[in-house]
Amino acid sequence: MIKVGVAGYGVIGQRLADGVAAQKDMELVGVADVAPTLSVRALKEKGMPYDLYNSLPDNQKLFDEAGIPISGTLEDLVQRVDIMLDASPGGIGAKNKAIYEKYNKKAIFQGGESNSVADVFFHGYANYEKGVGHQFLKLTSCNTTGLIRAVDCLDREVGIEKVAITIIRRVADPGDYHRGLTNALQVDKAPSHQALDLMTIMPHVDATGILVHTPVTHGHIITVLATPKKDISKEQLIELFSKHPRIRVVKLADGFQGNASLFRYARDLGNPRGDMYEIALFEESIVKSGKDIMFAINIPQEAVVIPENMDAIRAAMEMQTDRLEGVAETNKYLGLGKWIQK
């Protein structure tokens, strides 16, 4: 049983903890955070299902005043696990790396850290084998994670020469106020980092892209224009995407009009926090221009990277050294692909 700890109990950290707890071949030893945040207070009110460790001992008084039990420090947690999932704010994970190195522990970092923090820039489906046995892996961002799922799915079937993407990006997570109240769209300088990151993971694909910030909080939409090496029909595309356990093909005609429809559907399914691990691909968005393919996908930014983090644990700890075996175990425990028509 692989023992896992989570550093940072925020938007991603909460979901990482739940993801590990769902894996029958892993044990969640505990989570660590720096203060009694709302997420930590909710953990207490739920009866402390996970042991909590203090990442900043100088703040112990704050936890005591809030009546939140502490099981030790971050260093204590690191010593009790085989591998850490670091979901700390960008830049903090790089500092935590010194602790992981001190105790010779493995760690997985999130998309907010610089690529230099890790040995391998990792994606479960696209380059699983490259992460096998390495000490430090770094995940791609939420947008890049979902984008690579779709491009990799196509690439393995027909080969992809190049892609051009437009990202319609939510401005902040639900509950965040740090971006202020806005009524504007903002265009980033091209190419977007997601296109560059895709080429880092899949260097044989030529990618470029534009990113537009939008004043919404639930999900990103990405349009993809892909040039395949072999022609493929729209019907074949739908069949291919429909078989992928982390891609849910949805129809506008069924009421899936966009990000809000998908968030509502996740809540109607009873998913905790309204989370979805899978990206959604809008069937009616699939069009062809000659051999080129265009389609649109929805990226549920709060939870989409959780499966790939579980894959990263499996690769780093050599639980499964084969790509398909590793992702299949993750999918099984997270219930991914259960909507696929048999």
Tab-separated table of C-alpha atoms in Angstrom, residues 117-299:
chain	number	residue	atom	x	y	z
A	117	VAL	CA	11.134	21.844	-10.204
A	118	ALA	CA	10.765	18.312	-11.574
A	119	ASP	CA	12.582	15.611	-13.489
A	120	VAL	CA	9.657	15.030	-15.863
A	121	PHE	CA	6.791	17.180	-17.177
A	122	PHE	CA	4.074	14.528	-16.947
A	123	HIS	CA	0.747	13.538	-18.481
A	124	GLY	CA	-0.849	10.170	-17.769
A	125	TYR	CA	-1.997	9.327	-21.286
A	126	ALA	CA	0.639	11.130	-23.377
A	127	ASN	CA	3.961	10.245	-21.696
A	128	TYR	CA	3.286	7.935	-18.726
A	129	GLU	CA	6.394	5.812	-19.271
A	130	LYS	CA	8.692	8.840	-19.034
A	131	GLY	CA	7.608	9.327	-15.420
A	132	VAL	CA	8.213	5.744	-14.296
A	133	GLY	CA	10.564	5.604	-11.310
A	134	HIS	CA	11.451	9.316	-11.214
A	135	GLN	CA	11.601	11.227	-7.933
A	136	PHE	CA	9.921	14.468	-9.000
A	137	LEU	CA	7.132	14.852	-11.554
A	138	LYS	CA	5.230	17.999	-12.521
A	139	LEU	CA	1.696	17.994	-13.887
A	140	THR	CA	0.412	20.188	-16.679
A	141	SER	CA	-2.144	22.936	-15.989
A	142	CYS	CA	-5.866	22.188	-16.074
A	143	ASN	CA	-6.268	23.530	-19.614
A	144	THR	CA	-3.212	21.699	-20.909
A	145	THR	CA	-4.243	18.467	-19.195
A	146	GLY	CA	-7.641	18.396	-20.892
A	147	LEU	CA	-6.262	19.602	-24.211
A	148	ILE	CA	-3.616	16.880	-24.307
A	149	ARG	CA	-6.233	14.203	-23.587
A	150	ALA	CA	-8.105	15.149	-26.743
A	151	VAL	CA	-5.020	15.687	-28.944
A	152	ASP	CA	-3.328	12.499	-27.707
A	153	CYS	CA	-6.516	10.526	-28.390
A	154	LEU	CA	-6.473	11.725	-32.002
A	155	ASP	CA	-2.711	11.451	-32.390
A	156	ARG	CA	-2.606	7.776	-31.435
A	157	GLU	CA	-5.307	6.983	-33.988
A	158	VAL	CA	-4.395	9.092	-37.040
A	159	GLY	CA	-1.320	11.129	-36.099
A	160	ILE	CA	-1.440	14.904	-35.637
A	161	GLU	CA	0.819	17.319	-37.528
A	162	LYS	CA	-0.244	20.568	-35.890
A	163	VAL	CA	-2.944	22.167	-33.742
A	164	ALA	CA	-4.163	25.730	-33.276
A	165	ILE	CA	-6.197	26.454	-30.159
A	166	THR	CA	-8.261	29.252	-28.699
A	167	ILE	CA	-8.772	29.125	-24.934
A	168	ILE	CA	-11.759	30.927	-23.462
A	169	ARG	CA	-10.501	30.971	-19.893
A	170	ARG	CA	-12.453	31.439	-16.689
A	171	VAL	CA	-10.923	34.294	-14.729
A	172	ALA	CA	-10.927	32.742	-11.224
A	173	ASP	CA	-12.178	29.739	-9.278
A	174	PRO	CA	-15.589	29.924	-7.584
A	175	GLY	CA	-15.261	31.760	-4.284
A	176	ASP	CA	-12.120	33.672	-5.271
A	177	TYR	CA	-12.080	37.466	-5.098
A	178	HIS	CA	-8.448	38.235	-5.934
A	179	ARG	CA	-9.270	39.111	-9.571
A	180	GLY	CA	-11.930	41.617	-8.483
A	181	LEU	CA	-15.321	42.144	-10.088
A	182	THR	CA	-14.929	42.507	-13.842
A	183	ASN	CA	-16.999	43.113	-16.947
A	184	ALA	CA	-14.379	42.674	-19.624
A	185	LEU	CA	-12.490	40.195	-21.784
A	186	GLN	CA	-8.704	40.193	-21.844
A	187	VAL	CA	-6.475	38.755	-24.579
A	188	ASP	CA	-3.063	37.314	-23.713
A	189	LYS	CA	0.004	37.519	-25.921
A	190	ALA	CA	0.248	34.560	-28.293
A	191	PRO	CA	1.235	31.786	-28.264
A	192	SER	CA	-0.402	30.661	-25.037
A	193	HIS	CA	1.651	28.591	-22.590
A	194	GLN	CA	-0.802	25.708	-23.033
A	195	ALA	CA	0.270	25.327	-26.673
A	196	LEU	CA	3.934	25.478	-25.684
A	197	ASP	CA	3.352	22.967	-22.869
A	198	LEU	CA	1.613	20.604	-25.264
A	199	MET	CA	4.707	20.641	-27.457
A	200	THR	CA	6.875	19.895	-24.417
A	201	ILE	CA	4.816	16.765	-23.721
A	202	MET	CA	4.204	15.933	-27.414
A	203	PRO	CA	7.233	17.407	-29.267
A	204	HIS	CA	6.185	15.869	-32.597
A	205	VAL	CA	3.067	18.121	-32.748
A	206	ASP	CA	3.353	21.737	-33.905
A	207	ALA	CA	1.036	23.779	-31.666
A	208	THR	CA	0.073	27.409	-31.239
A	209	GLY	CA	-2.766	29.182	-29.511
A	210	ILE	CA	-4.523	32.276	-28.206
A	211	LEU	CA	-6.003	32.730	-24.738
A	212	VAL	CA	-8.933	34.991	-23.802
A	213	HIS	CA	-9.801	35.629	-20.124
A	214	THR	CA	-13.535	35.784	-19.422
A	215	PRO	CA	-15.352	36.973	-16.246
A	216	VAL	CA	-16.814	33.567	-15.343
A	217	THR	CA	-15.772	30.994	-12.748
A	218	HIS	CA	-16.923	27.535	-13.890
A	219	GLY	CA	-14.799	25.939	-16.567
A	220	HIS	CA	-12.799	26.857	-19.638
A	221	ILE	CA	-13.802	26.254	-23.252
A	222	ILE	CA	-11.077	25.381	-25.772
A	223	THR	CA	-11.571	25.284	-29.517
A	224	VAL	CA	-9.103	23.026	-31.309
A	225	LEU	CA	-8.174	23.089	-34.992
A	226	ALA	CA	-6.114	19.977	-35.741
A	227	THR	CA	-4.402	18.784	-38.907
A	228	PRO	CA	-4.287	14.969	-38.922
A	229	LYS	CA	-1.777	12.928	-40.884
A	230	LYS	CA	-4.563	10.624	-42.083
A	231	ASP	CA	-8.099	11.630	-42.987
A	232	ILE	CA	-10.825	10.706	-40.511
A	233	SER	CA	-14.571	11.220	-40.803
A	234	LYS	CA	-16.730	13.047	-38.281
A	235	GLU	CA	-18.461	9.776	-37.458
A	236	GLN	CA	-15.134	8.079	-36.798
A	237	LEU	CA	-14.082	11.015	-34.615
A	238	ILE	CA	-17.208	10.749	-32.483
A	239	GLU	CA	-16.680	7.010	-32.095
A	240	LEU	CA	-13.028	7.517	-31.141
A	241	PHE	CA	-13.700	10.220	-28.551
A	242	SER	CA	-16.675	8.302	-27.150
A	243	LYS	CA	-14.416	5.380	-26.202
A	244	HIS	CA	-12.034	7.532	-24.115
A	245	PRO	CA	-12.679	7.133	-20.351
A	246	ARG	CA	-11.717	10.756	-19.638
A	247	ILE	CA	-13.655	12.397	-22.486
A	248	ARG	CA	-17.441	12.710	-22.251
A	249	VAL	CA	-19.064	13.395	-25.641
A	250	VAL	CA	-22.162	15.549	-25.092
A	251	LYS	CA	-24.805	17.050	-27.359
A	252	LEU	CA	-26.111	20.597	-27.495
A	253	ALA	CA	-29.437	19.048	-28.482
A	254	ASP	CA	-29.574	17.246	-25.118
A	255	GLY	CA	-29.188	20.515	-23.205
A	256	PHE	CA	-25.407	20.637	-22.806
A	257	GLN	CA	-25.087	24.201	-24.032
A	258	GLY	CA	-21.855	25.068	-22.262
A	259	ASN	CA	-19.929	25.192	-18.996
A	260	ALA	CA	-22.924	26.016	-16.776
A	261	SER	CA	-24.931	23.076	-18.148
A	262	LEU	CA	-22.088	20.691	-17.354
A	263	PHE	CA	-21.589	22.077	-13.857
A	264	ARG	CA	-25.303	21.679	-13.165
A	265	TYR	CA	-25.246	18.131	-14.542
A	266	ALA	CA	-22.349	17.215	-12.244
A	267	ARG	CA	-24.368	18.498	-9.268
A	268	ASP	CA	-27.438	16.560	-10.452
A	269	LEU	CA	-25.261	13.439	-10.587
A	270	GLY	CA	-24.421	14.046	-6.917
A	271	ASN	CA	-20.718	14.574	-7.587
A	272	PRO	CA	-19.022	16.148	-4.531
A	273	ARG	CA	-18.612	19.917	-5.055
A	274	GLY	CA	-20.127	19.506	-8.525
A	275	ASP	CA	-16.794	18.122	-9.743
A	276	MET	CA	-16.141	16.422	-13.053
A	277	TYR	CA	-12.877	14.590	-13.708
A	278	GLU	CA	-13.575	14.247	-17.430
A	279	ILE	CA	-13.509	16.881	-20.132
A	280	ALA	CA	-16.629	17.278	-22.267
A	281	LEU	CA	-16.527	17.419	-26.046
A	282	PHE	CA	-19.515	19.036	-27.778
A	283	GLU	CA	-20.560	16.732	-30.618
A	284	GLU	CA	-22.173	19.462	-32.704
A	285	SER	CA	-18.941	21.491	-32.561
A	286	ILE	CA	-17.078	18.909	-34.661
A	287	VAL	CA	-16.575	20.244	-38.184
A	288	LYS	CA	-14.145	19.507	-40.987
A	289	SER	CA	-12.421	21.775	-43.507
A	290	GLY	CA	-10.771	19.499	-45.986
A	291	LYS	CA	-8.698	17.176	-43.823
A	292	ASP	CA	-8.545	19.605	-40.876
A	293	ILE	CA	-10.702	18.934	-37.809
A	294	MET	CA	-12.250	21.519	-35.489
A	295	PHE	CA	-14.049	20.891	-32.200
A	296	ALA	CA	-14.703	22.442	-28.788
A	297	ILE	CA	-14.083	20.983	-25.336
A	298	ASN	CA	-15.018	22.031	-21.803
A	299	ILE	CA	-12.346	21.937	-19.074
